[in-house]
């Protein structure tokens, strides 16, 4: 039996000589595979792969992970934040049987292989895909918070590079961990002192221990090539209170003489004579490399399928607001969230809901949830970059994870974090308030006119922009049970309840939210208005203005701009002129989306896209929208214009 | 004469009793105007406005700024990072004659007034618009670096809030300043210990002095309501070497008894009896408020026009690459940049060019510039958020400022910073390499398929995606002299030079880059292919494949997706089928843009948009593109499909 299994779960007090021998051999093989992988791919990052190798081997020996439990909820989680050391981590996983090495090293960075250039979740044993530096710690914080909410004793381990220590998001994540007293999270830093452009001291001087200490972490330094030192440090971290970072002093390119301490090999594979030398020094030979090249032409390995579960939740009874109610969408969201939260809070067998806030709870209406479910509410401060990743990773670890923020903070500021949440097949719920021009008097820096245009650049994100408090209530309940990343967006103002012509709520009793659906709010024969979100009410107002003049318009509403059914839209519009209206950038919102649909269908109708054409001014929402020529009268006027 | 003018430029050693009296009265008035402004607007942030007031008054007295030099290059610059204290800073500017108070306080947050909810450059005396927290220090670093490059002795002052101290971007900016030894930059923090949700210690605990010290800054603490203490600290900072932060202990809501230390007044205006009390305590009355309400119905004040200058630069002689040359676009960019850099480096009267790099110089090809112009090359480490703002602000302060990065770092990671650069009417040149699927084997996290779709959400950004090294060379030279924000984007691979049918370079001798232009690379009668960037070469290859089968296609190229002339495109396409091709998200790139153009023109042609439909794999660019069905053969096949 593999002696390192004695280290599993820190059963062993110390690393025995047998274990050291075993780890040494595993690391030697891992280095061989890393060198062959990068050289066969003619690219990659051997330097960091070799310097992190001994950390990886010790970590996989001691952490509660195994090849047969990669999709299991109850186990430790490992985040490799410096994802470019992929060859190293894949090799370590291979050494521990997560897959066969022969599957990995010949297929590293091969087109359509799961073994991508940066660690990705398609590979068993990889819990979070990284590569854009600085996000890994936040992902680890998310896993640790999820474990705590599930009442699990499992731990989270984050391995980071030293170059990425200067990314601001790292400091944000550090503070969230310290504030939340995450004893179940430990960080190991591969401190080889070299980044792409040279020594850290030259590229961007940074006092790494001082930064961690300033944020309240305990710092341990150790030799990152000594299995016993790494193990002892890890054991110290897990047996003591507080957040621990282990700074592992390492040598870039460790194990290959000509790579050691040479910045050039940060991102360059060995070739020719150098490669032969490297393999010889590691106790391998060129024949193994030649065989890998041959295998590289063979069958591609398959990646694992990342599974997203449907949460086990009661979503309660929808609330119906009537025409007498004065309610804003965010209030309806907050009420539904608090209700669903309370219904499931600490109930046996239910998926925990955790909610994040960046110092805006009262405005984004998560204060009700905070009161109802205090232990599951996390105030993460004005630290949006980390929060986006924390919430994203948590959503991939057995909890429903929701973050509410102003639009510009939850989408614009963290677009790349949300993109990585998409790539990572997370299931985070991002609730944006104060979107469009409906932000009150905060002015142009706070007008989020682009979230549709931003999420449109991803492949998985769903966006919901409800018309009124009733649809918001139903969409909120729907979203909480929906796997995948969902953004629910709304403005700030109190809105009229959308009514049927008989005066009853359109999205009331009997209505079920269906993603992608287009609703016919009013029928008409002369022209069609397509609205999104709170423009439903404005479109109906325009309809009424036009009706008074004998013009009959059909009013459509679609709350799901990215899921809108093109064929259905084209059918509903027929050969009538189409006016789209919204308070989003005129070139990227639902107007642009619907125009694209008609063009692709090869169908010409007269189309006018009404939207935001310049940065807006600072004033009450209705005035700002009037200035932007988006009042109901303006919509009516465009309809008349197109009919003349 | 106003005694505080003796403080200007730190002429006075100390704040005299007369000056104190003068400052006190200015601050009293400023508090009155702030309270009236927020109450008249029924919104805003009186608490922070009042707590920062004494800092603002002291700063405007001592800094080298004045109302007659707001558009002048040679003067100090002031950044208000916590832009929500706008009422306070506007009031302070009014007290120093930058505009009349009667122009400001009745029109605060009034629709179409320049006095927006967060400080904006339309107001004289505001050098950088903020509101999204955490960006101000980076803007200040940009101003300070620009001043240094211009050989100016002027200083930069940044005032920050305490809540925003936890934003990661702040720590990044701090490190850039410390590394660059910016003695011309001083920071003042309004440390009132309260943020929206409560006390800092409760919302997100942070050791503010420790963080600044860990990054190598000197910390001074003082009473933020004592003019002499603030002045002494500022004087100490400007007369000593090193970076200084002055932590000013203040009281939220200072001067109004019921607002003091009450988190609620962070973002709530006083009304009714409270307002009367506030005004009485400040030595004013309700009559003044009533008059303001009356004036609020009157004429709107005009904002100033932000002027962007044309740089004074020699742009050298374009390089022409011929069909024998093996060159990547990034190499052509790097060569042109280095050449223009050298031509102007430290030449009298020329606008300095400064170039930023985030640890990728060799890959993004700014290493040639770094060698040719070492003093103007700034290595800012893996700190993209700060760098985007630093480079943006520098571009608004008399230098040509360029930042080169991989696409995902220069666009995706910093989208919001680039949005603020747009709002701030900056002139930053962002060069993106490794865009689209042409990133080598780095894999999906590094494939920047969305920069067109991102910048499309702004109103000012120009995007250029050149076809080959020749067009890259010309676009680079053009961009360096072009005011406004420009993004130049390119892939990683060596590209064929685009040739005319006679074998000479298309973008060679006699070609001038014109933003928005559509080039006809090949004529044809059966169908039209619209390409962007390196797809020009692929489209020509498809053209040749089709020609061999007797199919004649017109090949168009547009390097300026956001500036493309719709009418011209429609004219060039006529009634032929249109195939667009690119390695960007199929729903947000040039395909989507051109489809939208046809739809809006009410013109139906058969359109196929070819582009990226899922996250790509990790492999050589050409293989990754083939897997995405974007090879020349795939393009030819789509043409045939549409013709059948």
PDB file of N, CA and C in Angstrom, chain B residues 193-231:
ATOM      1  N   UNK B 193     -15.194  56.524   9.972  1.00  0.00           N
ATOM      2  CA  UNK B 193     -15.491  55.214  10.561  1.00  0.00           C
ATOM      3  C   UNK B 193     -16.901  54.705  10.295  1.00  0.00           C
ATOM      4  N   UNK B 194     -17.589  55.357   9.358  1.00  0.00           N
ATOM      5  CA  UNK B 194     -18.966  54.922   9.079  1.00  0.00           C
ATOM      6  C   UNK B 194     -19.153  54.703   7.585  1.00  0.00           C
ATOM      7  N   UNK B 195     -19.767  53.593   7.210  1.00  0.00           N
ATOM      8  CA  UNK B 195     -20.149  53.391   5.829  1.00  0.00           C
ATOM      9  C   UNK B 195     -21.645  53.095   5.801  1.00  0.00           C
ATOM     10  N   UNK B 196     -22.201  52.811   4.638  1.00  0.00           N
ATOM     11  CA  UNK B 196     -23.662  52.735   4.531  1.00  0.00           C
ATOM     12  C   UNK B 196     -24.288  51.838   5.601  1.00  0.00           C
ATOM     13  N   UNK B 197     -23.722  50.630   5.736  1.00  0.00           N
ATOM     14  CA  UNK B 197     -24.373  49.651   6.603  1.00  0.00           C
ATOM     15  C   UNK B 197     -23.999  49.768   8.076  1.00  0.00           C
ATOM     16  N   UNK B 198     -23.131  50.705   8.397  1.00  0.00           N
ATOM     17  CA  UNK B 198     -22.778  50.849   9.812  1.00  0.00           C
ATOM     18  C   UNK B 198     -21.318  51.187  10.010  1.00  0.00           C
ATOM     19  N   UNK B 199     -20.799  50.832  11.188  1.00  0.00           N
ATOM     20  CA  UNK B 199     -19.395  51.098  11.509  1.00  0.00           C
ATOM     21  C   UNK B 199     -18.503  50.146  10.720  1.00  0.00           C
ATOM     22  N   UNK B 200     -17.356  50.642  10.316  1.00  0.00           N
ATOM     23  CA  UNK B 200     -16.419  49.849   9.521  1.00  0.00           C
ATOM     24  C   UNK B 200     -16.074  48.542  10.219  1.00  0.00           C
ATOM     25  N   UNK B 201     -15.862  48.614  11.502  1.00  0.00           N
ATOM     26  CA  UNK B 201     -15.496  47.445  12.280  1.00  0.00           C
ATOM     27  C   UNK B 201     -16.542  46.332  12.157  1.00  0.00           C
ATOM     28  N   UNK B 202     -17.796  46.732  11.966  1.00  0.00           N
ATOM     29  CA  UNK B 202     -18.859  45.724  11.828  1.00  0.00           C
ATOM     30  C   UNK B 202     -19.018  45.254  10.386  1.00  0.00           C
ATOM     31  N   UNK B 203     -18.914  46.183   9.464  1.00  0.00           N
ATOM     32  CA  UNK B 203     -19.167  45.838   8.055  1.00  0.00           C
ATOM     33  C   UNK B 203     -18.028  44.997   7.488  1.00  0.00           C
ATOM     34  N   UNK B 204     -16.821  45.481   7.603  1.00  0.00           N
ATOM     35  CA  UNK B 204     -15.657  44.744   7.114  1.00  0.00           C
ATOM     36  C   UNK B 204     -14.426  45.261   7.853  1.00  0.00           C
ATOM     37  N   UNK B 205     -14.036  44.547   8.902  1.00  0.00           N
ATOM     38  CA  UNK B 205     -12.918  45.034   9.720  1.00  0.00           C
ATOM     39  C   UNK B 205     -11.654  45.196   8.869  1.00  0.00           C
ATOM     40  N   UNK B 206     -10.950  46.277   9.099  1.00  0.00           N
ATOM     41  CA  UNK B 206      -9.743  46.533   8.314  1.00  0.00           C
ATOM     42  C   UNK B 206      -8.806  47.409   9.129  1.00  0.00           C
ATOM     43  N   UNK B 207      -7.538  47.064   9.069  1.00  0.00           N
ATOM     44  CA  UNK B 207      -6.524  47.848   9.762  1.00  0.00           C
ATOM     45  C   UNK B 207      -5.939  48.820   8.744  1.00  0.00           C
ATOM     46  N   UNK B 208      -6.538  49.989   8.654  1.00  0.00           N
ATOM     47  CA  UNK B 208      -6.170  50.917   7.580  1.00  0.00           C
ATOM     48  C   UNK B 208      -4.686  51.320   7.617  1.00  0.00           C
ATOM     49  N   UNK B 209      -4.169  51.761   8.781  1.00  0.00           N
ATOM     50  CA  UNK B 209      -2.745  52.144   8.771  1.00  0.00           C
ATOM     51  C   UNK B 209      -1.834  50.975   8.375  1.00  0.00           C
ATOM     52  N   UNK B 210      -2.153  49.776   8.869  1.00  0.00           N
ATOM     53  CA  UNK B 210      -1.294  48.618   8.576  1.00  0.00           C
ATOM     54  C   UNK B 210      -1.230  48.343   7.075  1.00  0.00           C
ATOM     55  N   UNK B 211      -2.362  48.494   6.394  1.00  0.00           N
ATOM     56  CA  UNK B 211      -2.374  48.219   4.954  1.00  0.00           C
ATOM     57  C   UNK B 211      -1.479  49.195   4.190  1.00  0.00           C
ATOM     58  N   UNK B 212      -1.574  50.471   4.525  1.00  0.00           N
ATOM     59  CA  UNK B 212      -0.731  51.458   3.826  1.00  0.00           C
ATOM     60  C   UNK B 212       0.749  51.201   4.121  1.00  0.00           C
ATOM     61  N   UNK B 213       1.032  50.911   5.389  1.00  0.00           N
ATOM     62  CA  UNK B 213       2.433  50.676   5.765  1.00  0.00           C
ATOM     63  C   UNK B 213       2.981  49.433   5.076  1.00  0.00           C
ATOM     64  N   UNK B 214       2.153  48.379   4.994  1.00  0.00           N
ATOM     65  CA  UNK B 214       2.620  47.134   4.372  1.00  0.00           C
ATOM     66  C   UNK B 214       3.009  47.368   2.918  1.00  0.00           C
ATOM     67  N   UNK B 215       2.394  48.366   2.296  1.00  0.00           N
ATOM     68  CA  UNK B 215       2.747  48.676   0.916  1.00  0.00           C
ATOM     69  C   UNK B 215       3.785  49.791   0.798  1.00  0.00           C
ATOM     70  N   UNK B 216       4.427  50.111   1.922  1.00  0.00           N
ATOM     71  CA  UNK B 216       5.557  51.030   1.850  1.00  0.00           C
ATOM     72  C   UNK B 216       5.221  52.506   1.918  1.00  0.00           C
ATOM     73  N   UNK B 217       4.051  52.842   2.379  1.00  0.00           N
ATOM     74  CA  UNK B 217       3.684  54.251   2.506  1.00  0.00           C
ATOM     75  C   UNK B 217       3.956  54.753   3.924  1.00  0.00           C
ATOM     76  N   UNK B 218       4.184  56.075   4.033  1.00  0.00           N
ATOM     77  CA  UNK B 218       4.255  56.716   5.335  1.00  0.00           C
ATOM     78  C   UNK B 218       2.856  57.135   5.745  1.00  0.00           C
ATOM     79  N   UNK B 219       2.548  56.930   7.005  1.00  0.00           N
ATOM     80  CA  UNK B 219       1.201  57.236   7.492  1.00  0.00           C
ATOM     81  C   UNK B 219       1.265  58.360   8.513  1.00  0.00           C
ATOM     82  N   UNK B 220       0.458  59.389   8.319  1.00  0.00           N
ATOM     83  CA  UNK B 220       0.293  60.445   9.313  1.00  0.00           C
ATOM     84  C   UNK B 220      -1.162  60.427   9.747  1.00  0.00           C
ATOM     85  N   UNK B 221      -1.395  60.515  11.037  1.00  0.00           N
ATOM     86  CA  UNK B 221      -2.780  60.639  11.488  1.00  0.00           C
ATOM     87  C   UNK B 221      -3.009  62.055  12.001  1.00  0.00           C
ATOM     88  N   UNK B 222      -4.195  62.572  11.758  1.00  0.00           N
ATOM     89  CA  UNK B 222      -4.490  63.917  12.266  1.00  0.00           C
ATOM     90  C   UNK B 222      -5.983  64.085  12.494  1.00  0.00           C
ATOM     91  N   UNK B 223      -6.324  65.203  13.117  1.00  0.00           N
ATOM     92  CA  UNK B 223      -7.727  65.553  13.322  1.00  0.00           C
ATOM     93  C   UNK B 223      -8.229  66.179  12.025  1.00  0.00           C
ATOM     94  N   UNK B 224      -9.151  65.534  11.391  1.00  0.00           N
ATOM     95  CA  UNK B 224      -9.641  65.981  10.087  1.00  0.00           C
ATOM     96  C   UNK B 224     -10.570  67.173  10.147  1.00  0.00           C
ATOM     97  N   UNK B 225     -10.742  67.738  11.340  1.00  0.00           N
ATOM     98  CA  UNK B 225     -11.505  68.977  11.437  1.00  0.00           C
ATOM     99  C   UNK B 225     -10.619  70.110  11.944  1.00  0.00           C
ATOM    100  N   UNK B 226      -9.322  69.839  12.040  1.00  0.00           N
ATOM    101  CA  UNK B 226      -8.376  70.888  12.447  1.00  0.00           C
ATOM    102  C   UNK B 226      -7.603  71.347  11.219  1.00  0.00           C
ATOM    103  N   UNK B 227      -7.849  72.595  10.810  1.00  0.00           N
ATOM    104  CA  UNK B 227      -7.172  73.099   9.607  1.00  0.00           C
ATOM    105  C   UNK B 227      -5.663  73.064   9.763  1.00  0.00           C
ATOM    106  N   UNK B 228      -5.199  73.405  10.966  1.00  0.00           N
ATOM    107  CA  UNK B 228      -3.739  73.453  11.156  1.00  0.00           C
ATOM    108  C   UNK B 228      -3.141  72.056  11.113  1.00  0.00           C
ATOM    109  N   UNK B 229      -3.846  71.088  11.696  1.00  0.00           N
ATOM    110  CA  UNK B 229      -3.299  69.716  11.648  1.00  0.00           C
ATOM    111  C   UNK B 229      -3.291  69.176  10.213  1.00  0.00           C
ATOM    112  N   UNK B 230      -4.361  69.434   9.476  1.00  0.00           N
ATOM    113  CA  UNK B 230      -4.405  68.953   8.089  1.00  0.00           C
ATOM    114  C   UNK B 230      -3.280  69.629   7.274  1.00  0.00           C
ATOM    115  N   UNK B 231      -3.162  70.954   7.464  1.00  0.00           N
ATOM    116  CA  UNK B 231      -2.157  71.701   6.712  1.00  0.00           C
ATOM    117  C   UNK B 231      -0.745  71.231   7.051  1.00  0.00           C
TER     118      UNK B 231
END
